[in-house]
Structures are given as C-alpha cells and as structure tokens.
Amino acid sequence: MVTIDKDNQISMTRGDSWSAPVFLNKGTSIKPLRYYLKNQDKVFLAIMEPNQPFECAIVKKTFTNLDENKNGDVVVRIDPDDTCLLVPGLYYYQVKARLFKDDKEI
C-alpha cells in the first residue's frame, strides 16, 4: 500500500509500485504556468538513504516528455523491481529537472 500525505511524505511497502504527476512550474506560486518538457529535457527521481547526496542514490529513475500525462505533467513512477531489495526503513526522495533552451542548459 502506498500513501502520500499533505507534506509529500510517501509511505510504501517494499515491492509496491506507484506513480504521481509532477507539475513543473515556470511561473510563480501566485500565477503558476506549466512547463512542458522538450526533447532534451529530463526529470530525475532519486531515493537515498539518510544523509546521502542525490548522486549516491540507491534508486535512480529518469523521465522525459514521453512520460507526460494528458495535462503535460511528468508522471514519475516506481516499479516493484525498484524497491523489492531495499531494507525496510527511512529513505528520502528528491526530484530534479535538467532543462534546456535553444540547446543550452537552463
């Protein structure tokens, strides 16, 4: 069973799968404006043990514009194979985006 609370804390059982849309905002918090991924853009999801940096994640996933839903939000997902070997405990997750404009990273 997977639950995501109002503080974006995810509780899940090892071997479960889940997915969630990620709204990429190129506007402001007052006037949000959806950013649509371009061909070179990538969104990364990492799951880390406590006190570990993003680069040392034990689960790393990459998503592109092919993973967008009908609203244009990137849908990040965890498959059963991603977590089936994890030891039960506390983990942290982070989502980062690598975005390009005119073939230059922004």
mmCIF file with all atom_site columns, C-alpha atoms in Angstrom, residues 8-95:
data_model
loop_
_atom_site.group_PDB
_atom_site.id
_atom_site.type_symbol
_atom_site.label_atom_id
_atom_site.label_alt_id
_atom_site.label_comp_id
_atom_site.label_asym_id
_atom_site.label_entity_id
_atom_site.label_seq_id
_atom_site.pdbx_PDB_ins_code
_atom_site.Cartn_x
_atom_site.Cartn_y
_atom_site.Cartn_z
_atom_site.occupancy
_atom_site.B_iso_or_equiv
_atom_site.pdbx_formal_charge
_atom_site.auth_seq_id
_atom_site.auth_comp_id
_atom_site.auth_asym_id
_atom_site.auth_atom_id
_atom_site.pdbx_PDB_model_num
ATOM 1  C CA . ASN A 1 8  ? 4.614  14.880 0.366   1.00 0.00 ? 8  ASN A CA 1
ATOM 2  C CA . GLN A 1 9  ? 5.797  12.089 2.673   1.00 0.00 ? 9  GLN A CA 1
ATOM 3  C CA . ILE A 1 10 ? 5.459  8.761  0.893   1.00 0.00 ? 10 ILE A CA 1
ATOM 4  C CA . SER A 1 11 ? 4.880  5.547  2.821   1.00 0.00 ? 11 SER A CA 1
ATOM 5  C CA . MET A 1 12 ? 5.072  2.334  0.868   1.00 0.00 ? 12 MET A CA 1
ATOM 6  C CA . THR A 1 13 ? 5.694  -1.354 1.214   1.00 0.00 ? 13 THR A CA 1
ATOM 7  C CA . ARG A 1 14 ? 8.771  -2.836 -0.380  1.00 0.00 ? 14 ARG A CA 1
ATOM 8  C CA . GLY A 1 15 ? 7.917  -4.124 -3.850  1.00 0.00 ? 15 GLY A CA 1
ATOM 9  C CA . ASP A 1 16 ? 4.911  -1.845 -4.333  1.00 0.00 ? 16 ASP A CA 1
ATOM 10 C CA . SER A 1 17 ? 4.534  0.359  -7.354  1.00 0.00 ? 17 SER A CA 1
ATOM 11 C CA . TRP A 1 18 ? 3.247  3.921  -7.527  1.00 0.00 ? 18 TRP A CA 1
ATOM 12 C CA . SER A 1 19 ? 3.173  6.880  -9.817  1.00 0.00 ? 19 SER A CA 1
ATOM 13 C CA . ALA A 1 20 ? 2.476  10.559 -9.346  1.00 0.00 ? 20 ALA A CA 1
ATOM 14 C CA . PRO A 1 21 ? 2.314  13.558 -11.675 1.00 0.00 ? 21 PRO A CA 1
ATOM 15 C CA . VAL A 1 22 ? 4.877  16.306 -11.127 1.00 0.00 ? 22 VAL A CA 1
ATOM 16 C CA . PHE A 1 23 ? 3.805  19.819 -12.070 1.00 0.00 ? 23 PHE A CA 1
ATOM 17 C CA . LEU A 1 24 ? 6.799  21.764 -13.382 1.00 0.00 ? 24 LEU A CA 1
ATOM 18 C CA . ASN A 1 25 ? 6.061  25.437 -12.752 1.00 0.00 ? 25 ASN A CA 1
ATOM 19 C CA . LYS A 1 26 ? 7.741  28.032 -14.951 1.00 0.00 ? 26 LYS A CA 1
ATOM 20 C CA . GLY A 1 27 ? 5.531  30.743 -13.487 1.00 0.00 ? 27 GLY A CA 1
ATOM 21 C CA . THR A 1 28 ? 5.173  31.863 -9.890  1.00 0.00 ? 28 THR A CA 1
ATOM 22 C CA . SER A 1 29 ? 3.370  30.420 -6.888  1.00 0.00 ? 29 SER A CA 1
ATOM 23 C CA . ILE A 1 30 ? 0.674  33.065 -7.367  1.00 0.00 ? 30 ILE A CA 1
ATOM 24 C CA . LYS A 1 31 ? 0.392  32.580 -11.124 1.00 0.00 ? 31 LYS A CA 1
ATOM 25 C CA . PRO A 1 32 ? 1.550  29.037 -11.944 1.00 0.00 ? 32 PRO A CA 1
ATOM 26 C CA . LEU A 1 33 ? 2.365  28.224 -15.554 1.00 0.00 ? 33 LEU A CA 1
ATOM 27 C CA . ARG A 1 34 ? 3.046  24.656 -16.658 1.00 0.00 ? 34 ARG A CA 1
ATOM 28 C CA . TYR A 1 35 ? 6.431  23.892 -18.203 1.00 0.00 ? 35 TYR A CA 1
ATOM 29 C CA . TYR A 1 36 ? 6.205  21.297 -20.963 1.00 0.00 ? 36 TYR A CA 1
ATOM 30 C CA . LEU A 1 37 ? 9.305  19.169 -21.376 1.00 0.00 ? 37 LEU A CA 1
ATOM 31 C CA . LYS A 1 38 ? 11.198 19.479 -24.627 1.00 0.00 ? 38 LYS A CA 1
ATOM 32 C CA . ASN A 1 39 ? 13.036 16.597 -26.316 1.00 0.00 ? 39 ASN A CA 1
ATOM 33 C CA . GLN A 1 40 ? 16.339 17.111 -24.453 1.00 0.00 ? 40 GLN A CA 1
ATOM 34 C CA . ASP A 1 41 ? 14.776 17.822 -21.043 1.00 0.00 ? 41 ASP A CA 1
ATOM 35 C CA . LYS A 1 42 ? 14.916 15.167 -18.342 1.00 0.00 ? 42 LYS A CA 1
ATOM 36 C CA . VAL A 1 43 ? 13.383 14.741 -14.894 1.00 0.00 ? 43 VAL A CA 1
ATOM 37 C CA . PHE A 1 44 ? 15.239 12.623 -12.347 1.00 0.00 ? 44 PHE A CA 1
ATOM 38 C CA . LEU A 1 45 ? 13.831 10.826 -9.316  1.00 0.00 ? 45 LEU A CA 1
ATOM 39 C CA . ALA A 1 46 ? 16.280 9.570  -6.710  1.00 0.00 ? 46 ALA A CA 1
ATOM 40 C CA . ILE A 1 47 ? 15.725 7.629  -3.496  1.00 0.00 ? 47 ILE A CA 1
ATOM 41 C CA . MET A 1 48 ? 18.513 7.971  -0.957  1.00 0.00 ? 48 MET A CA 1
ATOM 42 C CA . GLU A 1 49 ? 19.391 6.618  2.442   1.00 0.00 ? 49 GLU A CA 1
ATOM 43 C CA . PRO A 1 50 ? 19.527 9.273  5.191   1.00 0.00 ? 50 PRO A CA 1
ATOM 44 C CA . ASN A 1 51 ? 22.443 11.730 4.895   1.00 0.00 ? 51 ASN A CA 1
ATOM 45 C CA . GLN A 1 52 ? 23.309 10.622 1.352   1.00 0.00 ? 52 GLN A CA 1
ATOM 46 C CA . PRO A 1 53 ? 23.557 13.021 -1.585  1.00 0.00 ? 53 PRO A CA 1
ATOM 47 C CA . PHE A 1 54 ? 21.472 12.796 -4.730  1.00 0.00 ? 54 PHE A CA 1
ATOM 48 C CA . GLU A 1 55 ? 24.458 11.423 -6.645  1.00 0.00 ? 55 GLU A CA 1
ATOM 49 C CA . CYS A 1 56 ? 24.675 8.400  -4.296  1.00 0.00 ? 56 CYS A CA 1
ATOM 50 C CA . ALA A 1 57 ? 21.015 7.413  -4.623  1.00 0.00 ? 57 ALA A CA 1
ATOM 51 C CA . ILE A 1 58 ? 20.201 3.725  -4.377  1.00 0.00 ? 58 ILE A CA 1
ATOM 52 C CA . VAL A 1 59 ? 17.266 4.111  -6.775  1.00 0.00 ? 59 VAL A CA 1
ATOM 53 C CA . LYS A 1 60 ? 17.644 6.412  -9.792  1.00 0.00 ? 60 LYS A CA 1
ATOM 54 C CA . LYS A 1 61 ? 14.983 6.954  -12.440 1.00 0.00 ? 61 LYS A CA 1
ATOM 55 C CA . THR A 1 62 ? 14.927 9.226  -15.489 1.00 0.00 ? 62 THR A CA 1
ATOM 56 C CA . PHE A 1 63 ? 11.795 10.557 -17.190 1.00 0.00 ? 63 PHE A CA 1
ATOM 57 C CA . THR A 1 64 ? 11.299 12.501 -20.420 1.00 0.00 ? 64 THR A CA 1
ATOM 58 C CA . ASN A 1 65 ? 8.479  14.143 -22.348 1.00 0.00 ? 65 ASN A CA 1
ATOM 59 C CA . LEU A 1 66 ? 7.386  10.611 -23.310 1.00 0.00 ? 66 LEU A CA 1
ATOM 60 C CA . ASP A 1 67 ? 6.313  10.196 -19.656 1.00 0.00 ? 67 ASP A CA 1
ATOM 61 C CA . GLU A 1 68 ? 3.895  13.137 -19.645 1.00 0.00 ? 68 GLU A CA 1
ATOM 62 C CA . ASN A 1 69 ? 0.208  12.648 -18.951 1.00 0.00 ? 69 ASN A CA 1
ATOM 63 C CA . LYS A 1 70 ? -2.607 14.293 -20.943 1.00 0.00 ? 70 LYS A CA 1
ATOM 64 C CA . ASN A 1 71 ? -2.194 17.500 -18.878 1.00 0.00 ? 71 ASN A CA 1
ATOM 65 C CA . GLY A 1 72 ? 1.509  17.778 -19.716 1.00 0.00 ? 72 GLY A CA 1
ATOM 66 C CA . ASP A 1 73 ? 2.744  16.796 -16.245 1.00 0.00 ? 73 ASP A CA 1
ATOM 67 C CA . VAL A 1 74 ? 5.628  14.339 -15.997 1.00 0.00 ? 74 VAL A CA 1
ATOM 68 C CA . VAL A 1 75 ? 4.474  11.150 -14.314 1.00 0.00 ? 75 VAL A CA 1
ATOM 69 C CA . VAL A 1 76 ? 7.219  9.750  -12.075 1.00 0.00 ? 76 VAL A CA 1
ATOM 70 C CA . ARG A 1 77 ? 6.847  6.113  -11.150 1.00 0.00 ? 77 ARG A CA 1
ATOM 71 C CA . ILE A 1 78 ? 8.393  3.427  -9.008  1.00 0.00 ? 78 ILE A CA 1
ATOM 72 C CA . ASP A 1 79 ? 8.109  -0.153 -10.199 1.00 0.00 ? 79 ASP A CA 1
ATOM 73 C CA . PRO A 1 80 ? 8.204  -3.222 -7.917  1.00 0.00 ? 80 PRO A CA 1
ATOM 74 C CA . ASP A 1 81 ? 11.738 -4.099 -9.089  1.00 0.00 ? 81 ASP A CA 1
ATOM 75 C CA . ASP A 1 82 ? 12.983 -0.689 -7.906  1.00 0.00 ? 82 ASP A CA 1
ATOM 76 C CA . THR A 1 83 ? 12.272 -1.379 -4.223  1.00 0.00 ? 83 THR A CA 1
ATOM 77 C CA . CYS A 1 84 ? 11.992 -5.156 -3.810  1.00 0.00 ? 84 CYS A CA 1
ATOM 78 C CA . LEU A 1 85 ? 15.545 -5.471 -2.429  1.00 0.00 ? 85 LEU A CA 1
ATOM 79 C CA . LEU A 1 86 ? 15.514 -2.421 -0.135  1.00 0.00 ? 86 LEU A CA 1
ATOM 80 C CA . VAL A 1 87 ? 15.841 -2.965 3.602   1.00 0.00 ? 87 VAL A CA 1
ATOM 81 C CA . PRO A 1 88 ? 12.792 -1.597 5.464   1.00 0.00 ? 88 PRO A CA 1
ATOM 82 C CA . GLY A 1 89 ? 13.493 1.820  6.920   1.00 0.00 ? 89 GLY A CA 1
ATOM 83 C CA . LEU A 1 90 ? 13.521 5.541  6.294   1.00 0.00 ? 90 LEU A CA 1
ATOM 84 C CA . TYR A 1 91 ? 14.543 6.854  2.888   1.00 0.00 ? 91 TYR A CA 1
ATOM 85 C CA . TYR A 1 92 ? 14.479 10.273 1.268   1.00 0.00 ? 92 TYR A CA 1
ATOM 86 C CA . TYR A 1 93 ? 13.494 11.141 -2.256  1.00 0.00 ? 93 TYR A CA 1
ATOM 87 C CA . GLN A 1 94 ? 14.308 14.063 -4.465  1.00 0.00 ? 94 GLN A CA 1
ATOM 88 C CA . VAL A 1 95 ? 13.110 15.140 -7.899  1.00 0.00 ? 95 VAL A CA 1
#
